[in-house]
Amino acid sequence: IILNCLRLSQKTSQPLNYFLILKSLFRGIAGGRFENLYKEVLPILPLLLESLNKLVNSTSDRQMQDLYVELCLTTPVRLSVLLPYLPFLMKPLVLSLISDTELVNQGLRTLELCVDNLTQDFLEPILAPVLPDLLNALWILLRKGSSNHPQSQFALRILGKFGGRGRRF
C-alpha cells in the first residue's frame, strides 16, 4: 500500500488522497494493533523517508508540506530502527515546530523522544545542520508563551534537556 501510494501520487494531479491513505495507515499501525506491520515497513523505510523529504523540500503548498512533515514524523517504526535514518527527520522536525497547526505538538514530542533516549555524542552530529533553525523555532515557541502556554512549557523543558548546547545561540 505504501509503495503504491507513493508511486501513484506522482502520476496524478491531486495526490492528496494517496497521502491521506498513508496518514490513516500510519496512525493505525502506530496504534499498536498491528504489530506485524511494523516489520513490513522496515525494508521500505529508506525509500519512504527519502521520498517524503523530497516532497517536503519541493512543495510550495503549505497544507501539503504539513501533511508530508506529519507523515515523516509519524512513520510507524521504533526509534531503535529509525536511528540510521534520523537525519531524514531533522528538517521535517524543524518545519513542524514553526507550523501553525497541531504539528507543533508532534514535533515537540519527537524532539523530546530523541533528546531523552539518545546520547549527546550521537545526537549532536545529526542536529548540527539544523541546530540554529531548531533553537530559533524553540525560541519562537517560548516567545509565544501567553498564547500557547503548554507548548512554551514543553519547549522550555526541551531546552533544559539540551543543557548548555543552546547557550551560544
Short mmCIF file of C-alpha atoms in Angstrom, two decimals:
data_model
loop_
_atom_site.label_atom_id
_atom_site.label_comp_id
_atom_site.label_asym_id
_atom_site.label_seq_id
_atom_site.Cartn_x
_atom_site.Cartn_y
_atom_site.Cartn_z
CA ILE A 1 0.00 0.00 0.00
CA ILE A 2 2.79 2.43 0.94
CA LEU A 3 4.80 1.90 -2.23
CA ASN A 4 1.70 2.08 -4.44
CA CYS A 5 0.58 5.31 -2.78
CA LEU A 6 4.00 6.88 -3.34
CA ARG A 7 4.12 5.70 -6.95
CA LEU A 8 0.56 6.66 -7.85
CA SER A 9 0.78 10.04 -6.13
CA GLN A 10 3.43 11.04 -8.67
CA LYS A 11 1.13 10.23 -11.58
CA THR A 12 -1.88 12.26 -10.50
CA SER A 13 -2.63 15.95 -10.36
CA GLN A 14 -4.36 15.52 -6.97
CA PRO A 15 -2.05 13.40 -4.76
CA LEU A 16 -3.74 14.42 -1.51
CA ASN A 17 -5.92 11.31 -1.26
CA TYR A 18 -2.94 8.97 -1.53
CA PHE A 19 -1.17 10.72 1.32
CA LEU A 20 -4.32 10.75 3.44
CA ILE A 21 -4.42 6.96 3.00
CA LEU A 22 -0.83 6.80 4.24
CA LYS A 23 -1.69 9.04 7.17
CA SER A 24 -4.54 6.74 8.20
CA LEU A 25 -2.39 3.64 7.71
CA PHE A 26 0.46 5.09 9.80
CA ARG A 27 -1.91 6.02 12.61
CA GLY A 28 -3.44 2.55 12.57
CA ILE A 29 -0.08 0.82 12.69
CA ALA A 30 1.26 3.16 15.39
CA GLY A 31 -1.82 2.45 17.49
CA GLY A 32 -0.22 -0.87 18.32
CA ARG A 33 -2.97 -3.06 16.95
CA PHE A 34 -0.89 -4.33 14.03
CA GLU A 35 2.48 -5.29 15.48
CA ASN A 36 3.45 -7.38 12.45
CA LEU A 37 3.00 -4.40 10.13
CA TYR A 38 5.94 -2.67 11.81
CA LYS A 39 8.13 -5.36 10.26
CA GLU A 40 6.63 -4.72 6.83
CA VAL A 41 7.64 -1.06 6.91
CA LEU A 42 11.31 -1.75 7.72
CA PRO A 43 12.51 -2.77 4.24
CA ILE A 44 10.99 0.29 2.59
CA LEU A 45 11.89 2.79 5.32
CA PRO A 46 14.84 4.43 3.48
CA LEU A 47 12.81 4.87 0.30
CA LEU A 48 9.81 6.17 2.23
CA LEU A 49 11.76 8.77 4.22
CA GLU A 50 13.78 9.87 1.20
CA SER A 51 10.62 10.30 -0.89
CA LEU A 52 8.81 12.23 1.82
CA ASN A 53 11.84 14.51 2.31
CA LYS A 54 11.96 15.27 -1.40
CA LEU A 55 8.28 16.13 -1.28
CA VAL A 56 8.75 18.35 1.78
CA ASN A 57 11.53 20.25 0.01
CA SER A 58 9.81 20.53 -3.36
CA THR A 59 6.30 21.69 -2.48
CA SER A 60 5.22 25.27 -2.04
CA ASP A 61 1.70 24.39 -0.86
CA ARG A 62 1.72 24.78 2.93
CA GLN A 63 -1.09 22.26 3.51
CA MET A 64 0.69 19.55 1.52
CA GLN A 65 4.02 20.35 3.17
CA ASP A 66 2.41 19.96 6.59
CA LEU A 67 0.99 16.61 5.51
CA TYR A 68 4.41 15.39 4.32
CA VAL A 69 6.00 16.58 7.56
CA GLU A 70 3.37 14.75 9.56
CA LEU A 71 3.98 11.57 7.58
CA CYS A 72 7.73 11.84 8.24
CA LEU A 73 7.20 12.28 11.97
CA THR A 74 4.59 9.54 12.29
CA THR A 75 6.36 6.86 10.25
CA PRO A 76 5.44 3.66 12.10
CA VAL A 77 8.82 2.37 13.27
CA ARG A 78 10.57 2.13 16.60
CA LEU A 79 13.25 4.68 17.47
CA SER A 80 15.92 1.97 17.52
CA VAL A 81 15.13 1.11 13.89
CA LEU A 82 14.96 4.76 12.90
CA LEU A 83 18.44 5.64 14.19
CA PRO A 84 20.33 5.27 10.87
CA TYR A 85 17.69 7.40 9.14
CA LEU A 86 17.35 10.07 11.81
CA PRO A 87 18.93 12.79 9.61
CA PHE A 88 15.89 12.45 7.33
CA LEU A 89 13.70 13.67 10.20
CA MET A 90 15.61 16.82 11.10
CA LYS A 91 14.23 19.26 8.52
CA PRO A 92 10.64 17.99 8.92
CA LEU A 93 11.13 18.33 12.67
CA VAL A 94 12.09 22.00 12.36
CA LEU A 95 9.21 22.63 9.94
CA SER A 96 6.79 21.06 12.40
CA LEU A 97 7.96 23.40 15.16
CA ILE A 98 7.32 26.51 13.06
CA SER A 99 3.94 25.27 11.88
CA ASP A 100 0.69 26.86 12.94
CA THR A 101 -1.06 23.52 13.30
CA GLU A 102 -1.09 20.59 15.71
CA LEU A 103 2.21 19.54 14.13
CA VAL A 104 3.99 21.65 16.74
CA ASN A 105 3.00 19.18 19.46
CA GLN A 106 4.08 16.22 17.33
CA GLY A 107 7.43 17.89 16.65
CA LEU A 108 7.97 18.66 20.32
CA ARG A 109 7.17 15.06 21.30
CA THR A 110 9.54 13.71 18.63
CA LEU A 111 12.34 16.05 19.64
CA GLU A 112 11.92 15.19 23.31
CA LEU A 113 11.97 11.48 22.49
CA CYS A 114 15.29 11.93 20.68
CA VAL A 115 16.83 14.11 23.39
CA ASP A 116 15.72 11.74 26.16
CA ASN A 117 16.79 8.48 24.54
CA LEU A 118 19.92 9.33 22.56
CA THR A 119 23.33 10.29 23.87
CA GLN A 120 24.68 13.75 23.22
CA ASP A 121 27.58 12.29 21.22
CA PHE A 122 25.17 10.52 18.88
CA LEU A 123 22.57 13.27 18.58
CA GLU A 124 24.91 16.27 18.24
CA PRO A 125 26.18 15.50 14.68
CA ILE A 126 22.65 14.73 13.50
CA LEU A 127 21.28 18.00 14.87
CA ALA A 128 24.25 20.11 13.74
CA PRO A 129 22.90 21.02 10.25
CA VAL A 130 19.58 22.25 11.66
CA LEU A 131 20.58 23.36 15.17
CA PRO A 132 20.28 27.14 14.56
CA ASP A 133 16.85 26.70 12.95
CA LEU A 134 15.78 24.27 15.66
CA LEU A 135 16.80 26.57 18.50
CA ASN A 136 15.19 29.52 16.74
CA ALA A 137 11.92 27.56 16.43
CA LEU A 138 12.05 26.67 20.13
CA TRP A 139 12.78 30.32 20.98
CA ILE A 140 9.75 31.43 18.95
CA LEU A 141 7.60 28.94 20.86
CA LEU A 142 8.88 30.42 24.12
CA ARG A 143 8.07 33.94 22.98
CA LYS A 144 4.51 32.85 22.16
CA GLY A 145 4.17 31.87 25.82
CA SER A 146 1.00 33.74 26.60
CA SER A 147 -0.86 32.49 23.53
CA ASN A 148 0.05 28.82 23.97
CA HIS A 149 1.29 28.09 27.45
CA PRO A 150 1.62 24.25 27.21
CA GLN A 151 3.80 24.44 24.08
CA SER A 152 6.00 27.06 25.71
CA GLN A 153 6.50 24.85 28.75
CA PHE A 154 7.28 21.90 26.50
CA ALA A 155 9.85 23.95 24.55
CA LEU A 156 11.45 25.17 27.79
CA ARG A 157 11.69 21.62 29.10
CA ILE A 158 13.43 20.51 25.88
CA LEU A 159 15.84 23.44 26.03
CA GLY A 160 16.65 22.45 29.60
CA LYS A 161 17.39 18.91 28.45
CA PHE A 162 19.74 20.30 25.82
CA GLY A 163 21.78 21.72 28.65
CA GLY A 164 24.30 24.32 27.55
CA ARG A 165 24.13 23.38 23.88
CA GLY A 166 21.78 26.25 23.08
CA ARG A 167 23.54 28.84 25.23
CA ARG A 168 25.74 30.27 22.47
CA PHE A 169 22.75 30.66 20.18
#
